[in-house]
Amino acid sequence: MHTDTERCVRAVQSKDARFDGWFFTAVVTTRIYCRPSCPVVPPKAENMTFYPSAAACQQAGFRACKRCRPDSSPGSPEWNERADLVARAMRLIGDGVVDRDGVTGLATRLGYSTRQVERHLRAELGAGPLALARAQRAQTARLLIETTTLPMADIAFAAGFASIRTFNDTVREVFALSPGELRARAPQRIPSGRNATPPATSPATAGGTLTLRLPFRAPLNPDNLFGHLIATAVPGVEEWRDGAYRRTLGLPRGHGIVALTPHSDHIACRLSLTDLRDLTIAISRCRRMLDLDADPAAVDGQLRDDPLLAPLVDKAPGRRVPRTVDEAEFAVRAVLGQQVSTAAARTHAARLVTAHGRPVEDPEGGLTHLFPTPEGLAALDPETLALPRSRRATLMTLVHHLADGSLRLGPESDWDEARARLAELPGFGPWTVEVIAMRALGDPDAFLPSDLGIRRAAQELGLPHTPAALTARAAAWRPWRAYAVQYLWATDAHPINFIPA
């Protein structure tokens, strides 16, 4: 979008927050870059230039605006709509892969050479993987500087910097302030809501608890989003407590517990981490689970074009697709949920968690375990599973393929390739493959025409309700068929569509 100058200028002049994250405005006279909705008086059109990423602005020598904080905009929805090399790379960078494994590790996960990855990212985003990861580190550093009392040295390493000197230089270059000045400017209660409980730590790798806001593009209807997560919650791993959805997180350097509470203009996020270096990936996974980078204007606008769907969209706009923090976990749970009720699926998953999950402590609630890893499940005796023999075979085949790496489900997955690999496994029919594509892989066009709830809703609305006819009708909904599924499911009185009182 950043190449459409006229459209970008109109968005900036109208301060349209719907375009935050789609592009960034750099002001050539002040050398500052902003989000489109920046509250200051818009600059003259001839003084604006537009970039596709904050990293590209920083590489061009622009500093982040202190008023609108463009680095904290919602992520571009483009990376969740596509499955090409650039989109997969951006999802992995958001997961902190470059900080942990370097550009070589990123390229290996993608199956390309480092040179190819670098060339594609520069061509589309104006910055390479190191610059994009650096911009993300700067955002994490600012978050920790402004919301905690951690020493600056601890923040440097928690944000992913290799040295304190690099941390200091980056903060000065991006924000035109030293880390100390950035903290001094932060009020007691941060206007953007990033107030935090100061972690009582001193080592850079120690943990702590932070409270922050997760922004999104309005509108967001939380009913089916949180309702689905709550209704299907696995005891010990997930719970609904005091108005918050809480769950455990398995992370690269440790584990965490997150509490997420919906508000009208943000999601309140309280994170307890055993290692603060996992902050970036924890935030990324929570945003992905709640589909917070979606563009509801584009989704709802297209679905409204169908006269039979339009009333559902107008009644409750901004529905999101409830996803997951762990793709392998969701695949296992999808198998456990085959042809059984929601309650039965939760029971089966809870038994696995109790027997094979890693115990954790939760002083603030009732969470007890991490969901077991594929490696842990691959070693279990299938005869101990209270499942039909065919379901046991399906589950064990899945976990063995996940454990040995022959099946990879993650941000780097090519959606069509992953579908093909899943369909080859015994016991994986179209419904299971598509629900994994929708909720684990994040494909916005995944569709479940054989789902009984979808067919029942379609029939009640006057839509075709046989799988073939419904698929043909849904061609007009592409590439947003996964969102149409949410609107169709929401016509039912099932608990997945409601947040408990």
Short mmCIF file of N, CA, C and O in Angstrom, two decimals, residues 363-462:
data_model
loop_
_atom_site.label_atom_id
_atom_site.label_comp_id
_atom_site.label_asym_id
_atom_site.label_seq_id
_atom_site.Cartn_x
_atom_site.Cartn_y
_atom_site.Cartn_z
N PRO A 363 0.73 -19.24 41.44
CA PRO A 363 0.26 -18.65 42.70
C PRO A 363 -1.05 -17.87 42.55
O PRO A 363 -1.76 -17.67 43.53
N GLU A 364 -1.38 -17.42 41.34
CA GLU A 364 -2.55 -16.56 41.14
C GLU A 364 -3.79 -17.31 40.66
O GLU A 364 -4.83 -16.69 40.45
N GLY A 365 -3.69 -18.62 40.45
CA GLY A 365 -4.84 -19.33 39.92
C GLY A 365 -4.71 -20.83 40.05
O GLY A 365 -4.00 -21.34 40.91
N GLY A 366 -5.39 -21.54 39.13
CA GLY A 366 -5.46 -22.99 39.22
C GLY A 366 -4.77 -23.72 38.08
O GLY A 366 -5.10 -24.89 37.82
N LEU A 367 -3.83 -23.09 37.40
CA LEU A 367 -3.10 -23.75 36.32
C LEU A 367 -2.00 -24.62 36.91
O LEU A 367 -1.32 -24.23 37.86
N THR A 368 -1.84 -25.81 36.35
CA THR A 368 -0.93 -26.80 36.96
C THR A 368 0.12 -27.36 36.02
O THR A 368 1.15 -27.86 36.48
N HIS A 369 -0.11 -27.32 34.68
CA HIS A 369 0.80 -27.99 33.76
C HIS A 369 0.96 -27.22 32.46
O HIS A 369 0.09 -26.45 32.06
N LEU A 370 2.09 -27.50 31.79
CA LEU A 370 2.22 -27.18 30.37
C LEU A 370 1.62 -28.34 29.58
O LEU A 370 1.65 -29.49 30.02
N PHE A 371 1.09 -28.04 28.40
CA PHE A 371 0.60 -29.12 27.55
C PHE A 371 1.80 -29.96 27.12
O PHE A 371 2.86 -29.42 26.81
N PRO A 372 1.68 -31.29 27.10
CA PRO A 372 2.83 -32.14 26.75
C PRO A 372 3.33 -31.89 25.34
O PRO A 372 2.54 -31.62 24.42
N THR A 373 4.62 -32.02 25.16
CA THR A 373 5.23 -31.82 23.84
C THR A 373 5.07 -33.09 23.00
O THR A 373 4.84 -34.18 23.54
N PRO A 374 5.20 -32.97 21.68
CA PRO A 374 5.16 -34.19 20.85
C PRO A 374 6.22 -35.20 21.27
O PRO A 374 5.97 -36.41 21.24
N GLU A 375 7.40 -34.71 21.64
CA GLU A 375 8.46 -35.62 22.07
C GLU A 375 8.03 -36.42 23.31
O GLU A 375 8.30 -37.62 23.41
N GLY A 376 7.36 -35.74 24.23
CA GLY A 376 6.89 -36.43 25.42
C GLY A 376 5.78 -37.42 25.13
O GLY A 376 5.74 -38.52 25.70
N LEU A 377 4.89 -37.07 24.22
CA LEU A 377 3.77 -37.96 23.88
C LEU A 377 4.22 -39.14 23.03
O LEU A 377 3.61 -40.22 23.07
N ALA A 378 5.29 -38.95 22.25
CA ALA A 378 5.75 -40.04 21.38
C ALA A 378 6.22 -41.25 22.18
O ALA A 378 6.22 -42.37 21.66
N ALA A 379 6.59 -41.03 23.43
CA ALA A 379 7.11 -42.13 24.25
C ALA A 379 6.03 -42.86 25.03
O ALA A 379 6.31 -43.86 25.68
N LEU A 380 4.78 -42.41 24.98
CA LEU A 380 3.76 -43.03 25.82
C LEU A 380 3.29 -44.35 25.21
O LEU A 380 3.42 -44.61 24.02
N ASP A 381 2.71 -45.18 26.06
CA ASP A 381 2.13 -46.46 25.64
C ASP A 381 0.72 -46.21 25.14
O ASP A 381 -0.15 -45.80 25.92
N PRO A 382 0.42 -46.45 23.86
CA PRO A 382 -0.92 -46.15 23.35
C PRO A 382 -2.02 -46.93 24.05
O PRO A 382 -3.18 -46.51 24.05
N GLU A 383 -1.68 -48.07 24.66
CA GLU A 383 -2.71 -48.86 25.35
C GLU A 383 -3.24 -48.15 26.58
O GLU A 383 -4.30 -48.52 27.11
N THR A 384 -2.51 -47.14 27.06
CA THR A 384 -2.98 -46.40 28.24
C THR A 384 -3.99 -45.32 27.88
O THR A 384 -4.57 -44.69 28.76
N LEU A 385 -4.21 -45.08 26.58
CA LEU A 385 -5.13 -44.04 26.15
C LEU A 385 -6.56 -44.56 26.10
O LEU A 385 -6.82 -45.62 25.51
N ALA A 386 -7.46 -43.84 26.72
CA ALA A 386 -8.87 -44.23 26.74
C ALA A 386 -9.56 -43.74 25.47
O ALA A 386 -10.48 -42.92 25.49
N LEU A 387 -9.05 -44.25 24.33
CA LEU A 387 -9.56 -43.85 23.03
C LEU A 387 -9.81 -45.09 22.18
O LEU A 387 -9.21 -46.15 22.42
N PRO A 388 -10.69 -44.99 21.19
CA PRO A 388 -10.83 -46.10 20.24
C PRO A 388 -9.49 -46.42 19.60
O PRO A 388 -8.64 -45.55 19.43
N ARG A 389 -9.31 -47.68 19.19
CA ARG A 389 -8.02 -48.10 18.65
C ARG A 389 -7.60 -47.28 17.43
O ARG A 389 -6.44 -46.90 17.29
N SER A 390 -8.55 -46.96 16.55
CA SER A 390 -8.21 -46.18 15.36
C SER A 390 -7.76 -44.77 15.74
O SER A 390 -6.83 -44.22 15.13
N ARG A 391 -8.39 -44.18 16.76
CA ARG A 391 -8.00 -42.84 17.21
C ARG A 391 -6.61 -42.86 17.84
O ARG A 391 -5.83 -41.93 17.69
N ARG A 392 -6.31 -43.93 18.58
CA ARG A 392 -4.96 -44.06 19.14
C ARG A 392 -3.92 -44.07 18.02
O ARG A 392 -2.88 -43.42 18.11
N ALA A 393 -4.21 -44.86 16.97
CA ALA A 393 -3.25 -44.94 15.86
C ALA A 393 -3.07 -43.58 15.20
O ALA A 393 -1.95 -43.18 14.86
N THR A 394 -4.17 -42.83 15.03
CA THR A 394 -4.09 -41.50 14.44
C THR A 394 -3.24 -40.57 15.29
O THR A 394 -2.36 -39.85 14.80
N LEU A 395 -3.50 -40.59 16.61
CA LEU A 395 -2.77 -39.71 17.51
C LEU A 395 -1.29 -40.05 17.54
O LEU A 395 -0.43 -39.16 17.45
N MET A 396 -0.96 -41.33 17.66
CA MET A 396 0.45 -41.72 17.78
C MET A 396 1.20 -41.44 16.47
O MET A 396 2.37 -41.05 16.49
N THR A 397 0.54 -41.65 15.33
CA THR A 397 1.19 -41.32 14.06
C THR A 397 1.50 -39.83 13.99
O THR A 397 2.59 -39.42 13.57
N LEU A 398 0.53 -39.01 14.40
CA LEU A 398 0.74 -37.56 14.38
C LEU A 398 1.91 -37.14 15.27
O LEU A 398 2.80 -36.41 14.82
N VAL A 399 1.92 -37.60 16.53
CA VAL A 399 2.96 -37.13 17.44
C VAL A 399 4.34 -37.63 17.03
O VAL A 399 5.35 -36.93 17.22
N HIS A 400 4.41 -38.82 16.42
CA HIS A 400 5.71 -39.30 15.95
C HIS A 400 6.22 -38.44 14.80
O HIS A 400 7.42 -38.12 14.74
N HIS A 401 5.35 -38.06 13.89
CA HIS A 401 5.77 -37.20 12.79
C HIS A 401 6.16 -35.81 13.28
O HIS A 401 7.12 -35.21 12.77
N LEU A 402 5.45 -35.29 14.27
CA LEU A 402 5.82 -33.99 14.84
C LEU A 402 7.14 -34.08 15.60
O LEU A 402 7.98 -33.17 15.52
N ALA A 403 7.33 -35.16 16.33
CA ALA A 403 8.53 -35.31 17.16
C ALA A 403 9.79 -35.48 16.31
O ALA A 403 10.85 -34.93 16.66
N ASP A 404 9.69 -36.21 15.20
CA ASP A 404 10.91 -36.44 14.41
C ASP A 404 11.14 -35.36 13.35
O ASP A 404 12.12 -35.42 12.60
N GLY A 405 10.24 -34.36 13.29
CA GLY A 405 10.44 -33.25 12.38
C GLY A 405 9.98 -33.49 10.96
O GLY A 405 10.11 -32.60 10.10
N SER A 406 9.43 -34.66 10.66
CA SER A 406 8.95 -34.92 9.29
C SER A 406 7.67 -34.15 8.99
O SER A 406 7.30 -34.00 7.82
N LEU A 407 6.97 -33.70 10.04
CA LEU A 407 5.82 -32.81 9.88
C LEU A 407 6.08 -31.58 10.73
O LEU A 407 6.25 -31.69 11.95
N ARG A 408 6.12 -30.42 10.10
CA ARG A 408 6.36 -29.17 10.83
C ARG A 408 5.13 -28.29 10.74
O ARG A 408 4.65 -27.98 9.63
N LEU A 409 4.62 -27.91 11.89
CA LEU A 409 3.49 -26.99 11.95
C LEU A 409 3.95 -25.77 12.73
O LEU A 409 4.28 -25.88 13.92
N GLY A 410 4.02 -24.63 12.07
CA GLY A 410 4.50 -23.44 12.75
C GLY A 410 4.32 -22.22 11.89
O GLY A 410 3.75 -22.28 10.79
N PRO A 411 4.82 -21.07 12.34
CA PRO A 411 4.69 -19.84 11.57
C PRO A 411 5.31 -19.93 10.19
O PRO A 411 4.92 -19.21 9.27
N GLU A 412 6.31 -20.82 10.03
CA GLU A 412 7.00 -20.93 8.75
C GLU A 412 6.29 -21.86 7.77
O GLU A 412 6.71 -22.00 6.62
N SER A 413 5.21 -22.52 8.18
CA SER A 413 4.58 -23.54 7.35
C SER A 413 3.98 -22.95 6.09
O SER A 413 3.33 -21.90 6.11
N ASP A 414 4.20 -23.65 4.99
CA ASP A 414 3.46 -23.38 3.76
C ASP A 414 2.10 -24.05 3.92
O ASP A 414 2.02 -25.27 4.13
N TRP A 415 1.01 -23.28 3.83
CA TRP A 415 -0.30 -23.81 4.17
C TRP A 415 -0.71 -24.98 3.29
O TRP A 415 -1.22 -25.99 3.80
N ASP A 416 -0.50 -24.88 2.00
CA ASP A 416 -0.91 -25.97 1.10
C ASP A 416 -0.06 -27.21 1.32
O ASP A 416 -0.57 -28.35 1.32
N GLU A 417 1.23 -27.00 1.53
CA GLU A 417 2.11 -28.15 1.78
C GLU A 417 1.75 -28.84 3.09
O GLU A 417 1.73 -30.08 3.17
N ALA A 418 1.46 -28.06 4.12
CA ALA A 418 1.08 -28.66 5.41
C ALA A 418 -0.23 -29.43 5.29
O ALA A 418 -0.38 -30.52 5.87
N ARG A 419 -1.18 -28.89 4.53
CA ARG A 419 -2.44 -29.61 4.30
C ARG A 419 -2.17 -30.97 3.65
O ARG A 419 -2.73 -32.00 4.04
N ALA A 420 -1.32 -30.96 2.63
CA ALA A 420 -1.02 -32.20 1.92
C ALA A 420 -0.37 -33.22 2.83
O ALA A 420 -0.70 -34.42 2.79
N ARG A 421 0.55 -32.77 3.69
CA ARG A 421 1.23 -33.69 4.62
C ARG A 421 0.24 -34.24 5.64
O ARG A 421 0.29 -35.43 5.97
N LEU A 422 -0.64 -33.40 6.14
CA LEU A 422 -1.64 -33.88 7.11
C LEU A 422 -2.59 -34.88 6.47
O LEU A 422 -2.96 -35.89 7.09
N ALA A 423 -3.01 -34.60 5.25
CA ALA A 423 -3.98 -35.48 4.57
C ALA A 423 -3.41 -36.87 4.31
O ALA A 423 -4.17 -37.83 4.13
N GLU A 424 -2.09 -36.99 4.30
CA GLU A 424 -1.46 -38.29 4.08
C GLU A 424 -1.52 -39.17 5.33
O GLU A 424 -1.33 -40.39 5.24
N LEU A 425 -1.76 -38.57 6.50
CA LEU A 425 -1.75 -39.33 7.75
C LEU A 425 -3.06 -40.09 7.90
O LEU A 425 -4.14 -39.59 7.56
N PRO A 426 -3.03 -41.31 8.45
CA PRO A 426 -4.26 -42.07 8.66
C PRO A 426 -5.18 -41.39 9.66
O PRO A 426 -4.72 -40.86 10.69
N GLY A 427 -6.46 -41.34 9.36
CA GLY A 427 -7.42 -40.74 10.27
C GLY A 427 -7.61 -39.25 10.11
O GLY A 427 -8.36 -38.64 10.86
N PHE A 428 -6.93 -38.64 9.13
CA PHE A 428 -7.05 -37.20 8.90
C PHE A 428 -7.93 -36.95 7.68
O PHE A 428 -7.49 -37.05 6.54
N GLY A 429 -9.20 -36.62 7.96
CA GLY A 429 -10.12 -36.27 6.90
C GLY A 429 -10.12 -34.77 6.64
O GLY A 429 -9.39 -34.02 7.29
N PRO A 430 -10.95 -34.32 5.71
CA PRO A 430 -10.98 -32.89 5.36
C PRO A 430 -11.29 -31.98 6.54
O PRO A 430 -10.70 -30.89 6.65
N TRP A 431 -12.20 -32.39 7.45
CA TRP A 431 -12.55 -31.52 8.57
C TRP A 431 -11.33 -31.28 9.46
O TRP A 431 -11.03 -30.14 9.83
N THR A 432 -10.62 -32.37 9.82
CA THR A 432 -9.47 -32.23 10.71
C THR A 432 -8.37 -31.40 10.06
O THR A 432 -7.76 -30.53 10.70
N VAL A 433 -8.12 -31.64 8.79
CA VAL A 433 -7.08 -30.88 8.08
C VAL A 433 -7.43 -29.40 8.04
O VAL A 433 -6.58 -28.54 8.31
N GLU A 434 -8.68 -29.08 7.74
CA GLU A 434 -9.06 -27.68 7.60
C GLU A 434 -9.12 -26.96 8.94
O GLU A 434 -8.78 -25.77 9.04
N VAL A 435 -9.55 -27.64 9.99
CA VAL A 435 -9.61 -26.95 11.29
C VAL A 435 -8.19 -26.67 11.79
O VAL A 435 -7.94 -25.63 12.44
N ILE A 436 -7.22 -27.55 11.49
CA ILE A 436 -5.83 -27.27 11.83
C ILE A 436 -5.30 -26.12 10.99
O ILE A 436 -4.59 -25.24 11.49
N ALA A 437 -5.66 -26.11 9.70
CA ALA A 437 -5.23 -25.00 8.84
C ALA A 437 -5.79 -23.68 9.34
O ALA A 437 -5.10 -22.64 9.31
N MET A 438 -7.02 -23.68 9.81
CA MET A 438 -7.67 -22.45 10.25
C MET A 438 -7.12 -21.97 11.59
O MET A 438 -6.75 -20.80 11.73
N ARG A 439 -7.05 -22.84 12.57
CA ARG A 439 -6.76 -22.41 13.94
C ARG A 439 -5.29 -22.56 14.33
O ARG A 439 -4.82 -21.83 15.21
N ALA A 440 -4.57 -23.49 13.73
CA ALA A 440 -3.15 -23.66 14.07
C ALA A 440 -2.25 -22.92 13.08
O ALA A 440 -1.37 -22.16 13.48
N LEU A 441 -2.50 -23.11 11.78
CA LEU A 441 -1.64 -22.47 10.78
C LEU A 441 -2.05 -21.04 10.50
O LEU A 441 -1.25 -20.26 10.00
N GLY A 442 -3.31 -20.69 10.80
CA GLY A 442 -3.74 -19.30 10.63
C GLY A 442 -4.16 -18.94 9.22
O GLY A 442 -4.14 -17.76 8.86
N ASP A 443 -4.55 -19.92 8.40
CA ASP A 443 -4.99 -19.63 7.04
C ASP A 443 -6.36 -18.95 7.10
O ASP A 443 -7.34 -19.57 7.52
N PRO A 444 -6.48 -17.70 6.66
CA PRO A 444 -7.77 -17.00 6.76
C PRO A 444 -8.81 -17.52 5.79
O PRO A 444 -9.99 -17.15 5.87
N ASP A 445 -8.39 -18.41 4.86
CA ASP A 445 -9.33 -18.93 3.87
C ASP A 445 -9.70 -20.38 4.12
O ASP A 445 -10.34 -21.01 3.30
N ALA A 446 -9.29 -20.94 5.27
CA ALA A 446 -9.67 -22.32 5.60
C ALA A 446 -11.20 -22.40 5.71
O ALA A 446 -11.85 -21.46 6.19
N PHE A 447 -11.75 -23.53 5.31
CA PHE A 447 -13.21 -23.64 5.25
C PHE A 447 -13.64 -25.05 5.64
O PHE A 447 -12.96 -26.03 5.34
N LEU A 448 -14.80 -25.15 6.32
CA LEU A 448 -15.30 -26.41 6.86
C LEU A 448 -16.71 -26.71 6.35
O LEU A 448 -17.67 -26.72 7.11
N PRO A 449 -16.86 -26.99 5.06
CA PRO A 449 -18.21 -27.16 4.51
C PRO A 449 -18.93 -28.41 5.03
O PRO A 449 -20.15 -28.49 4.93
N SER A 450 -18.18 -29.37 5.56
CA SER A 450 -18.81 -30.59 6.08
C SER A 450 -19.17 -30.49 7.56
O SER A 450 -19.81 -31.40 8.10
N ASP A 451 -18.79 -29.41 8.22
CA ASP A 451 -19.08 -29.25 9.65
C ASP A 451 -20.60 -29.15 9.86
O ASP A 451 -21.29 -28.38 9.18
N LEU A 452 -21.10 -29.92 10.81
CA LEU A 452 -22.56 -29.96 11.01
C LEU A 452 -23.10 -28.60 11.43
O LEU A 452 -24.19 -28.20 11.00
N GLY A 453 -22.37 -27.89 12.29
CA GLY A 453 -22.82 -26.57 12.72
C GLY A 453 -22.89 -25.59 11.57
O GLY A 453 -23.82 -24.77 11.48
N ILE A 454 -21.91 -25.66 10.67
CA ILE A 454 -21.89 -24.78 9.50
C ILE A 454 -23.06 -25.11 8.57
O ILE A 454 -23.77 -24.22 8.07
N ARG A 455 -23.28 -26.40 8.34
CA ARG A 455 -24.36 -26.79 7.44
C ARG A 455 -25.73 -26.42 8.00
O ARG A 455 -26.62 -25.99 7.26
N ARG A 456 -25.88 -26.58 9.31
CA ARG A 456 -27.16 -26.22 9.94
C ARG A 456 -27.40 -24.71 9.84
O ARG A 456 -28.50 -24.26 9.50
N ALA A 457 -26.36 -23.92 10.11
CA ALA A 457 -26.50 -22.46 10.02
C ALA A 457 -26.79 -22.04 8.58
O ALA A 457 -27.63 -21.15 8.34
N ALA A 458 -26.11 -22.66 7.63
CA ALA A 458 -26.33 -22.32 6.23
C ALA A 458 -27.78 -22.60 5.82
O ALA A 458 -28.41 -21.78 5.14
N GLN A 459 -28.30 -23.73 6.25
CA GLN A 459 -29.68 -24.08 5.90
C GLN A 459 -30.67 -23.08 6.49
O GLN A 459 -31.61 -22.65 5.83
N GLU A 460 -30.44 -22.68 7.74
CA GLU A 460 -31.34 -21.72 8.39
C GLU A 460 -31.30 -20.36 7.72
O GLU A 460 -32.30 -19.64 7.69
N LEU A 461 -30.15 -20.00 7.15
CA LEU A 461 -30.02 -18.70 6.48
C LEU A 461 -30.50 -18.71 5.04
O LEU A 461 -30.60 -17.66 4.40
N GLY A 462 -30.77 -19.90 4.53
CA GLY A 462 -31.16 -20.00 3.13
C GLY A 462 -29.99 -20.18 2.20
O GLY A 462 -30.14 -20.06 0.97
#
